[in-house]
Amino acid sequence: MLCATVLLAGCQSLPASTAALTNADAVYQQRSPSHDGIGKVYMGREIAEVMGHLGAGWLERPSREREEQPQTLIKALDLKPTDVVADIGAGTGYFSFRMSPLLPQGRVLAVDVQPEMLEIVNALKQEKHITNVETVLGSVTNPNLKDASIDLTLMVDAYHEFDHPREMMQAIVQALKPNGRVVLVEYRGENPLIPIKALHKMTQRQVRKEMSAVGLTWLETKETLPQQHILVFGKQGV
């Protein structure tokens, strides 16, 4: 691997672009993919495969209200009417459209890396006559948000699929306002009885470890949902 060569040669002699690549190699490890994984390991966790836009119907399934209690989650966010919220991995806008009525002077930025998902959001936005939801096409390393522009970033069952979690979270931290919050909602990896594939669940310990690595401080965990953690973080030193 390149990182092994660098340890022998000394990073100070490498061009900046090569040193950046080396740092990325040091953050991630590669192995044979397990079932539902991509074989890329970050901080001891194999990254899960992404659910593509062909699974959009599953996001809008009627049973989701009963299984996940989305309104309980929305209430737990403690949104202010003026908040600017980034819904990262927005998919069909399931949560974007549920937050928008609570933000009459604010807005929701529905971010996704799949243009097909954003097309669905835009179609629903027109159908529902909603004006404070905006779509943003992100990349696997950057949500493409302005610096210091976001009050709250929400990721619902999305973070565990990020192809480049370190880079993505660093960009999200950069986009947060000084008192901004990051909220991750993940199926509880501690509970083997929750009928979700193992790589699509996360333990609270793992989430806190990965958020600490990018300069976020754990504020609280709310266990008000039937099957998922609600983990709340803020910038360190704020």
mmCIF file of C-alpha atoms in Angstrom:
data_model
loop_
_atom_site.group_PDB
_atom_site.id
_atom_site.type_symbol
_atom_site.label_atom_id
_atom_site.label_comp_id
_atom_site.label_asym_id
_atom_site.label_seq_id
_atom_site.Cartn_x
_atom_site.Cartn_y
_atom_site.Cartn_z
ATOM 1 C CA MET A 1 0.000 0.000 0.000
ATOM 2 C CA LEU A 2 1.081 3.585 -0.589
ATOM 3 C CA CYS A 3 0.859 4.418 3.119
ATOM 4 C CA ALA A 4 3.455 1.727 3.932
ATOM 5 C CA THR A 5 5.828 3.210 1.364
ATOM 6 C CA VAL A 6 5.335 6.654 2.835
ATOM 7 C CA LEU A 7 6.212 5.462 6.317
ATOM 8 C CA LEU A 8 9.553 4.320 4.951
ATOM 9 C CA ALA A 9 10.242 7.314 2.722
ATOM 10 C CA GLY A 10 8.945 10.116 4.958
ATOM 11 C CA CYS A 11 5.804 12.131 4.207
ATOM 12 C CA GLN A 12 7.631 15.462 4.191
ATOM 13 C CA SER A 13 9.227 14.649 0.839
ATOM 14 C CA LEU A 14 5.934 13.997 -0.941
ATOM 15 C CA PRO A 15 3.979 16.518 -3.017
ATOM 16 C CA ALA A 16 0.877 17.873 -1.287
ATOM 17 C CA SER A 17 -1.486 15.947 -3.570
ATOM 18 C CA THR A 18 0.286 12.660 -2.831
ATOM 19 C CA ALA A 19 0.341 13.382 0.892
ATOM 20 C CA ALA A 20 -3.440 13.989 0.813
ATOM 21 C CA LEU A 21 -3.960 10.638 -0.918
ATOM 22 C CA THR A 22 -1.742 8.982 1.664
ATOM 23 C CA ASN A 23 -3.808 10.433 4.512
ATOM 24 C CA ALA A 24 -6.965 9.030 2.937
ATOM 25 C CA ASP A 25 -5.348 5.615 2.574
ATOM 26 C CA ALA A 26 -4.386 5.703 6.252
ATOM 27 C CA VAL A 27 -7.976 6.430 7.285
ATOM 28 C CA TYR A 28 -9.544 3.535 5.380
ATOM 29 C CA GLN A 29 -8.680 -0.128 4.971
ATOM 30 C CA GLN A 30 -9.832 -2.485 2.229
ATOM 31 C CA ARG A 31 -10.854 -6.120 2.533
ATOM 32 C CA SER A 32 -13.064 -8.596 0.717
ATOM 33 C CA PRO A 33 -16.632 -7.254 0.914
ATOM 34 C CA SER A 34 -18.972 -9.044 3.279
ATOM 35 C CA HIS A 35 -22.645 -9.483 2.501
ATOM 36 C CA ASP A 36 -24.233 -6.003 2.159
ATOM 37 C CA GLY A 37 -20.840 -4.296 2.582
ATOM 38 C CA ILE A 38 -18.403 -2.592 0.207
ATOM 39 C CA GLY A 39 -15.233 -3.993 1.787
ATOM 40 C CA LYS A 40 -14.064 -0.546 2.902
ATOM 41 C CA VAL A 41 -13.404 -0.311 6.644
ATOM 42 C CA TYR A 42 -13.470 2.900 8.683
ATOM 43 C CA MET A 43 -12.525 2.914 12.372
ATOM 44 C CA GLY A 44 -13.247 -0.811 12.603
ATOM 45 C CA ARG A 45 -16.611 -0.636 10.793
ATOM 46 C CA GLU A 46 -17.290 -1.940 7.306
ATOM 47 C CA ILE A 47 -19.260 0.585 5.265
ATOM 48 C CA ALA A 48 -22.639 -0.669 4.049
ATOM 49 C CA GLU A 49 -23.824 -0.727 0.460
ATOM 50 C CA VAL A 50 -25.934 2.250 -0.607
ATOM 51 C CA MET A 51 -29.623 1.755 -1.234
ATOM 52 C CA GLY A 52 -30.116 3.068 -4.766
ATOM 53 C CA HIS A 53 -32.953 5.186 -6.102
ATOM 54 C CA LEU A 54 -34.806 2.040 -7.181
ATOM 55 C CA GLY A 55 -35.522 1.511 -3.487
ATOM 56 C CA ALA A 56 -37.372 4.825 -3.199
ATOM 57 C CA GLY A 57 -40.661 3.032 -2.656
ATOM 58 C CA TRP A 58 -39.314 1.458 0.528
ATOM 59 C CA LEU A 59 -38.636 4.924 1.952
ATOM 60 C CA GLU A 60 -42.270 5.881 1.408
ATOM 61 C CA ARG A 61 -43.769 2.583 2.621
ATOM 62 C CA PRO A 62 -47.037 3.045 4.590
ATOM 63 C CA SER A 63 -45.741 0.965 7.499
ATOM 64 C CA ARG A 64 -42.916 3.429 8.154
ATOM 65 C CA GLU A 65 -45.143 5.634 10.305
ATOM 66 C CA ARG A 66 -45.791 2.731 12.651
ATOM 67 C CA GLU A 67 -42.285 1.242 12.550
ATOM 68 C CA GLU A 68 -40.227 4.412 12.975
ATOM 69 C CA GLN A 69 -42.625 7.053 14.378
ATOM 70 C CA PRO A 70 -41.207 9.928 12.278
ATOM 71 C CA GLN A 71 -43.236 12.581 14.079
ATOM 72 C CA THR A 72 -41.594 11.558 17.349
ATOM 73 C CA LEU A 73 -38.233 12.165 15.710
ATOM 74 C CA ILE A 74 -39.292 15.553 14.326
ATOM 75 C CA LYS A 75 -40.423 16.633 17.801
ATOM 76 C CA ALA A 76 -37.111 15.500 19.297
ATOM 77 C CA LEU A 77 -35.175 17.820 16.956
ATOM 78 C CA ASP A 78 -36.408 20.926 18.819
ATOM 79 C CA LEU A 79 -36.520 22.977 15.622
ATOM 80 C CA LYS A 80 -36.793 26.757 15.666
ATOM 81 C CA PRO A 81 -38.930 28.545 13.023
ATOM 82 C CA THR A 82 -35.843 30.251 11.547
ATOM 83 C CA ASP A 83 -33.599 27.173 11.372
ATOM 84 C CA VAL A 84 -31.772 26.155 8.219
ATOM 85 C CA VAL A 85 -31.701 22.371 8.220
ATOM 86 C CA ALA A 86 -29.637 20.098 5.977
ATOM 87 C CA ASP A 87 -31.285 16.727 5.415
ATOM 88 C CA ILE A 88 -28.269 14.661 4.308
ATOM 89 C CA GLY A 89 -29.174 11.573 2.315
ATOM 90 C CA ALA A 90 -32.648 13.003 1.926
ATOM 91 C CA GLY A 91 -33.798 10.346 -0.527
ATOM 92 C CA THR A 92 -37.397 11.087 -1.463
ATOM 93 C CA GLY A 93 -37.604 13.954 1.023
ATOM 94 C CA TYR A 94 -39.524 11.890 3.560
ATOM 95 C CA PHE A 95 -38.182 13.940 6.481
ATOM 96 C CA SER A 96 -37.554 17.150 4.546
ATOM 97 C CA PHE A 97 -41.276 17.570 3.898
ATOM 98 C CA ARG A 98 -42.146 16.732 7.494
ATOM 99 C CA MET A 99 -39.773 19.387 8.809
ATOM 100 C CA SER A 100 -40.666 22.166 6.371
ATOM 101 C CA PRO A 101 -43.975 23.242 8.026
ATOM 102 C CA LEU A 102 -42.049 23.900 11.258
ATOM 103 C CA LEU A 103 -39.637 26.277 9.524
ATOM 104 C CA PRO A 104 -41.790 29.162 8.232
ATOM 105 C CA GLN A 105 -38.844 31.575 8.285
ATOM 106 C CA GLY A 106 -36.249 28.861 7.660
ATOM 107 C CA ARG A 107 -35.705 26.188 5.052
ATOM 108 C CA VAL A 108 -34.661 22.602 4.429
ATOM 109 C CA LEU A 109 -31.789 21.703 2.131
ATOM 110 C CA ALA A 110 -32.490 18.195 0.832
ATOM 111 C CA VAL A 111 -29.057 16.790 -0.009
ATOM 112 C CA ASP A 112 -28.454 13.585 -1.914
ATOM 113 C CA VAL A 113 -25.789 12.161 -4.228
ATOM 114 C CA GLN A 114 -28.366 10.568 -6.527
ATOM 115 C CA PRO A 115 -29.940 12.957 -9.053
ATOM 116 C CA GLU A 116 -32.858 10.550 -9.418
ATOM 117 C CA MET A 117 -33.760 11.022 -5.748
ATOM 118 C CA LEU A 118 -33.628 14.792 -6.093
ATOM 119 C CA GLU A 119 -35.923 14.596 -9.111
ATOM 120 C CA ILE A 120 -38.467 12.866 -6.878
ATOM 121 C CA VAL A 121 -38.065 15.575 -4.217
ATOM 122 C CA ASN A 122 -38.572 18.330 -6.774
ATOM 123 C CA ALA A 123 -41.666 16.618 -8.193
ATOM 124 C CA LEU A 124 -43.193 16.220 -4.732
ATOM 125 C CA LYS A 125 -42.268 19.793 -3.861
ATOM 126 C CA GLN A 126 -44.285 21.071 -6.820
ATOM 127 C CA GLU A 127 -47.153 18.721 -6.093
ATOM 128 C CA LYS A 128 -47.328 19.794 -2.441
ATOM 129 C CA HIS A 129 -46.709 23.516 -3.252
ATOM 130 C CA ILE A 130 -43.821 23.676 -0.780
ATOM 131 C CA THR A 131 -41.448 26.609 -1.174
ATOM 132 C CA ASN A 132 -38.944 26.175 1.663
ATOM 133 C CA VAL A 133 -37.395 22.868 0.570
ATOM 134 C CA GLU A 134 -34.408 23.172 -1.765
ATOM 135 C CA THR A 135 -32.507 20.306 -3.384
ATOM 136 C CA VAL A 136 -28.714 20.095 -3.323
ATOM 137 C CA LEU A 137 -26.679 17.565 -5.308
ATOM 138 C CA GLY A 138 -23.808 16.426 -3.118
ATOM 139 C CA SER A 139 -20.833 14.216 -3.811
ATOM 140 C CA VAL A 140 -19.516 11.231 -1.856
ATOM 141 C CA THR A 141 -17.021 13.510 -0.103
ATOM 142 C CA ASN A 142 -18.926 16.792 0.232
ATOM 143 C CA PRO A 143 -22.588 17.802 0.710
ATOM 144 C CA ASN A 144 -21.860 21.057 -1.145
ATOM 145 C CA LEU A 145 -23.151 23.353 1.585
ATOM 146 C CA LYS A 146 -21.896 26.875 2.301
ATOM 147 C CA ASP A 147 -19.577 27.349 5.260
ATOM 148 C CA ALA A 148 -21.252 28.319 8.549
ATOM 149 C CA SER A 149 -24.732 28.208 6.999
ATOM 150 C CA ILE A 150 -26.491 25.310 8.755
ATOM 151 C CA ASP A 151 -28.246 25.243 12.135
ATOM 152 C CA LEU A 152 -28.920 21.518 12.132
ATOM 153 C CA THR A 153 -27.778 18.598 10.015
ATOM 154 C CA LEU A 154 -29.990 15.514 10.051
ATOM 155 C CA MET A 155 -28.945 12.078 8.810
ATOM 156 C CA VAL A 156 -31.578 9.353 9.084
ATOM 157 C CA ASP A 157 -30.315 5.831 8.391
ATOM 158 C CA ALA A 158 -27.792 7.334 5.986
ATOM 159 C CA TYR A 159 -24.426 7.825 7.658
ATOM 160 C CA HIS A 160 -23.508 4.126 7.751
ATOM 161 C CA GLU A 161 -23.625 4.120 3.918
ATOM 162 C CA PHE A 162 -21.292 7.100 3.384
ATOM 163 C CA ASP A 163 -18.495 6.027 1.046
ATOM 164 C CA HIS A 164 -16.111 8.634 2.540
ATOM 165 C CA PRO A 165 -17.436 9.249 6.073
ATOM 166 C CA ARG A 166 -14.383 11.172 7.315
ATOM 167 C CA GLU A 167 -14.355 13.655 4.433
ATOM 168 C CA MET A 168 -18.133 13.988 4.406
ATOM 169 C CA MET A 169 -18.341 14.737 8.112
ATOM 170 C CA GLN A 170 -15.456 17.215 7.954
ATOM 171 C CA ALA A 171 -17.357 19.115 5.266
ATOM 172 C CA ILE A 172 -20.540 18.982 7.343
ATOM 173 C CA VAL A 173 -18.723 20.387 10.377
ATOM 174 C CA GLN A 174 -17.427 23.204 8.167
ATOM 175 C CA ALA A 175 -21.001 23.958 7.071
ATOM 176 C CA LEU A 176 -22.318 24.212 10.639
ATOM 177 C CA LYS A 177 -22.946 27.542 12.299
ATOM 178 C CA PRO A 178 -21.033 28.033 15.592
ATOM 179 C CA ASN A 179 -23.912 26.626 17.628
ATOM 180 C CA GLY A 180 -25.019 24.147 14.985
ATOM 181 C CA ARG A 181 -25.987 20.572 15.764
ATOM 182 C CA VAL A 182 -25.564 17.245 14.019
ATOM 183 C CA VAL A 183 -28.241 14.601 14.564
ATOM 184 C CA LEU A 184 -27.729 11.012 13.481
ATOM 185 C CA VAL A 185 -30.552 8.492 13.544
ATOM 186 C CA GLU A 186 -29.365 4.899 13.280
ATOM 187 C CA TYR A 187 -30.901 1.524 14.060
ATOM 188 C CA ARG A 188 -29.517 0.244 17.352
ATOM 189 C CA GLY A 189 -26.561 -2.007 16.629
ATOM 190 C CA GLU A 190 -26.564 -3.165 20.256
ATOM 191 C CA ASN A 191 -29.869 -4.994 19.736
ATOM 192 C CA PRO A 192 -29.645 -8.161 17.599
ATOM 193 C CA LEU A 193 -33.433 -8.513 17.705
ATOM 194 C CA ILE A 194 -34.012 -5.430 15.543
ATOM 195 C CA PRO A 195 -34.732 -6.952 12.099
ATOM 196 C CA ILE A 196 -32.272 -4.820 10.117
ATOM 197 C CA LYS A 197 -29.123 -6.083 8.383
ATOM 198 C CA ALA A 198 -26.090 -5.794 10.671
ATOM 199 C CA LEU A 199 -24.148 -3.314 8.521
ATOM 200 C CA HIS A 200 -27.201 -1.037 8.400
ATOM 201 C CA LYS A 201 -27.209 -0.669 12.189
ATOM 202 C CA MET A 202 -24.743 1.219 14.407
ATOM 203 C CA THR A 203 -23.940 1.130 18.101
ATOM 204 C CA GLN A 204 -23.940 4.347 20.068
ATOM 205 C CA ARG A 205 -20.294 3.733 20.983
ATOM 206 C CA GLN A 206 -19.245 3.498 17.322
ATOM 207 C CA VAL A 207 -21.140 6.637 16.303
ATOM 208 C CA ARG A 208 -19.640 8.644 19.141
ATOM 209 C CA LYS A 209 -16.128 7.459 18.259
ATOM 210 C CA GLU A 210 -16.511 8.451 14.608
ATOM 211 C CA MET A 211 -18.027 11.847 15.372
ATOM 212 C CA SER A 212 -15.293 12.643 17.899
ATOM 213 C CA ALA A 213 -12.716 12.015 15.158
ATOM 214 C CA VAL A 214 -14.050 15.001 13.180
ATOM 215 C CA GLY A 215 -14.310 17.435 16.083
ATOM 216 C CA LEU A 216 -17.873 16.852 17.244
ATOM 217 C CA THR A 217 -18.893 16.552 20.885
ATOM 218 C CA TRP A 218 -21.669 14.226 21.989
ATOM 219 C CA LEU A 219 -24.464 16.218 23.615
ATOM 220 C CA GLU A 220 -27.140 13.615 24.243
ATOM 221 C CA THR A 221 -28.788 10.434 23.017
ATOM 222 C CA LYS A 222 -32.557 10.316 22.879
ATOM 223 C CA GLU A 223 -34.116 6.860 23.011
ATOM 224 C CA THR A 224 -37.672 7.848 22.177
ATOM 225 C CA LEU A 225 -37.909 5.855 18.924
ATOM 226 C CA PRO A 226 -38.910 2.185 18.807
ATOM 227 C CA GLN A 227 -35.756 0.892 17.105
ATOM 228 C CA GLN A 228 -33.336 3.760 16.470
ATOM 229 C CA HIS A 229 -30.900 5.924 18.408
ATOM 230 C CA ILE A 230 -31.197 9.713 18.087
ATOM 231 C CA LEU A 231 -27.631 10.947 18.678
ATOM 232 C CA VAL A 232 -27.034 14.685 18.998
ATOM 233 C CA PHE A 233 -23.634 16.334 18.557
ATOM 234 C CA GLY A 234 -22.180 19.841 18.539
ATOM 235 C CA LYS A 235 -18.827 21.372 17.611
ATOM 236 C CA GLN A 236 -16.072 20.889 20.177
ATOM 237 C CA GLY A 237 -15.349 23.996 22.200
ATOM 238 C CA VAL A 238 -18.707 25.622 21.347
#
